[in-house]
Structure formats: C-alpha cells, structure tokens
Steps between C-alpha positions, in 0.01 A plus 500: 500500500280580815623783701568378849333807646182408370269272655224247362238615775400848411291656762184666411522836341859453361590406143660161409833649411541737809804418730421384833662802677242721351193276622424746788417783249207289361406195714156505586578303804712752665290793446720734704765536223246611264336762721852652611581495126203689422560765791835531388447567133234741614744680735749524217273641262366742746870616581580536142205726449610703809825544335354608163282745694812643706645622154193621386420718818853595542417853320189543694647506847519879660681422795873517460553281801275227393683526162848416666327175623388373151836315435516336840111378459599369144789298641231394758270383221768300348581315823121435544461376113800252603330383809203388297720344240710324751194297606504287191856387616319332820213375328729320277676195664833545683788393258862639412340819314243613727694423798752797443236698403289458803819586716602769307241736392260448814720711709610718237151619383377541854800715591445719182148557624562573865795740392277689302248523759784592753610776298152634442437491898812694572414771279155526651641516860671827398190634286275459804744707726501768239838424377646482147439160343778237378626585158423276217813363440561437893170292499597294202849449655352406826254239323761369271766464767309353772362234261853412358608378854246204439613459153846441624390266780282295258767452236764392734267214664415386154828480373663348794221236552487398114889490501496242771377215296380405132192380597172665545604635824165682589281204440738260655487710824279383806178700543626622840840615354347658194231693690767635748734586262214708321385675816855582590556648156223748572615659821605813328163526317334479835713774632405726224147420573505582854674843425237578238230446762691708756569781263130502379367506849701809565328693243208509722675734745527828259286807486441500134210268458458456153835279454372284791265312248809390289635384805229284589492356166856370589418417847193275395728314230771452707256376780351253280836380369614421842194289586540309169856421584453395851214282370702332216822461704307327808333258239834442327690430806223255640642148452194309538383640157543302181776619264264535205336784680816707503465615135111601594610700797775689310282550191198623718724761689621640162181559363352615850804738539467641164140583533544661816744716333251590213202555734664686796766708332491531105133557442455773788824658387359535130171637623689796650774526238326776294353693790571872500768608732350623833676760655427421838745190431785708490643766733511865406765586246786655726435236768830329406705826549359598832701435792382268744467484888505891517253712639289695250412833566272726301502863551619685820380411835254737655649527872178698581291189478716287729306386780791442726601869472145615546471299829839639613390843399196494723705361814750784472260806402255407808204731433554511130180356303518256226237460261484157331393464119567846452805679349691388800630853586534544879215723643592726809258707711581869476384766727461815291363848602448625164137545379449348160134567500343677192392835555152632441377801351392784732316834461643831582335843533557736215652826582262647248158415677448876634647658188265741335737702260572794753722586789388463851399842661406643184 
C-alpha cells in the first residue's frame, strides 16, 4: 500500500521513501532549507557545548556575584537550544503537527531568553551603582515568572483555536490571517525585548565600569534581536510576497536570532566568567552601612584657618599685621624701652696695681 504523503517525483538529494513534507531538508532545488538546517544544527551543537562547559566551569568561578548568575544563564542556554531546534519545525511543511508547535514554542522560547536577559540586566543596574545584586532565587523567579506569562498566552490561543474545528485549522487559515495571529501572539515577547534593551542601556550610567561590559553584551544582543524582529515582521506582513517564502523568513529569523545570542552574549560572557574578582568593581565593605546624603566630617575643623575670619579680623584690628603662609598668629608692633642687647665684657682697673707689700708712709 502506497503512503499518501509520499510522492513519485522525488527532488534531487532526497531518498525515494521520504515523505513530501520533509523535502525541504534535502531538496537541492531549494537550497535554503539545507543551509538553514546546517546552521541550526551547528548552533544547537555549539549551545550544547556551552551548557557542558557551564557545568565544568562552575567550580572555577571566583566571583560570587557571577556564580549567582549561572542558573539564569543555564536557562538562557536552554532557550537558545530550543530556538535552534524550532527552526526545523519551520523548514518542515506546515501541517496539523508543526502548526501548533510553531504557534506555541516560538513565543515561549523567546520569552524565556529575554526574561533571563532582563533578570541579568536588572541586577547589573544595581551593581554599576554600587548596590547589592539581586539574589539567586529572585533572579530565577523573575526569569521563570516573566516567561510563564507568554506560556499562558500561547497555550490559551492554541487550545481555543484548535477547538473551533476538527480540521487542520492552522494550514486552512488564510496567509494574512495566520501571519496576523502569529505576530499578535508575540506582543508580550516584544515588550520583554524592549524592557531588556532599556535595562541594558541603563547599565552604562553607573560608576563601576567593570559591570558595564556585561551590560554591553546584553545591549548588543537585544539590539540585534530588535533589528531581526523588525525585519522579519515587516517581510511577513507584506502581501505581495508569495506564501511559500513565509517559512523561509521565519526559519531564517530563528537561526539569525539564535546566533546573535551566541555571538553577542554567550561567548563574551564565557570569556569573562572565570576572571578573578576585581576589587574596583565593588564599593568598600562598609559602603552599604554608611548613611547617605550626610556631610562627612573628618577631624575637628581648625577655625584659625578660616579665610573669612582672617579677613574679618583684619578689618577689626586695623593696624594688626597678618603674615600669610605662616603660623597665622596675629603680629602686632610693640614699642618696648627695654634693652635686650647682649652685654660685652669690659676691663676694670685692678686695686692691686700699686701694691708692693707694705703700707703707705712706711
């Protein structure tokens, strides 16, 4: 019995028993599928290598603040791995199985990635200002909690859409309606992307420059993501494009965004992961206990050196002399009649000069 999904005209590069919906994975006439498949596979392998390296380097991270970021970065790598894996769902032909997968996982995976980047950016905004970073559990709660919102939105949309009819609703929808629903479903992800970009830009305003480099990684990763998303949404909403290019546009956006995450954020972060803790990246130990907005005074103010008092003293004393750059004691002229000269030795006539040993008149 012949499989109805198989076709008698096999494209060059595909096996004779391969189902038609997988032709893009091997069709030499549509080379874009093979190229994107190779790039997605390479990105997935690279991400797995970084995940394994994260477990190996966890004991070599000397900075306690960077060690708190490791669970969030692990979730981010899982999201990037899912982005590369989802590319195959867009290369394969749209049907009853790939349709729900596309609508469900596209927003969920990107929401997880941008939530992790946002949690990292928020703790960097505190570190560059000399404040304590967010705790490990709080960063995890932010990353997971923010991404769960998109999970609820996507699951609700897919369930409600598939319950309308028993037919293959995603493939039966018109191109305009399907693309509009797909973009509208990702509004929350776009909000996370914008917040991540804003939080990353705030890290450049701090005083501790060591953390600004980490903020720059998030800044460029989110900036590249914004450019990629603007490009694929614009192309997807154009009506003069043939519908066969929709899958090409979306799969290209997935691969490009996945590699943007790796090149702009993951690789630079791993290069600085095991760096020795720099004391200049942190305030002094008692900086968190010092009262703020108070004038600090060191020692007792010497009022003798007050320029205003010296000037007022000169005006009041009149003839009083003031010698600058000296001990600043007030010098006054004194008219003393005492003689303080050093006496010199003087010779006196001895009473014994005419003494001859006898009395006068003898």
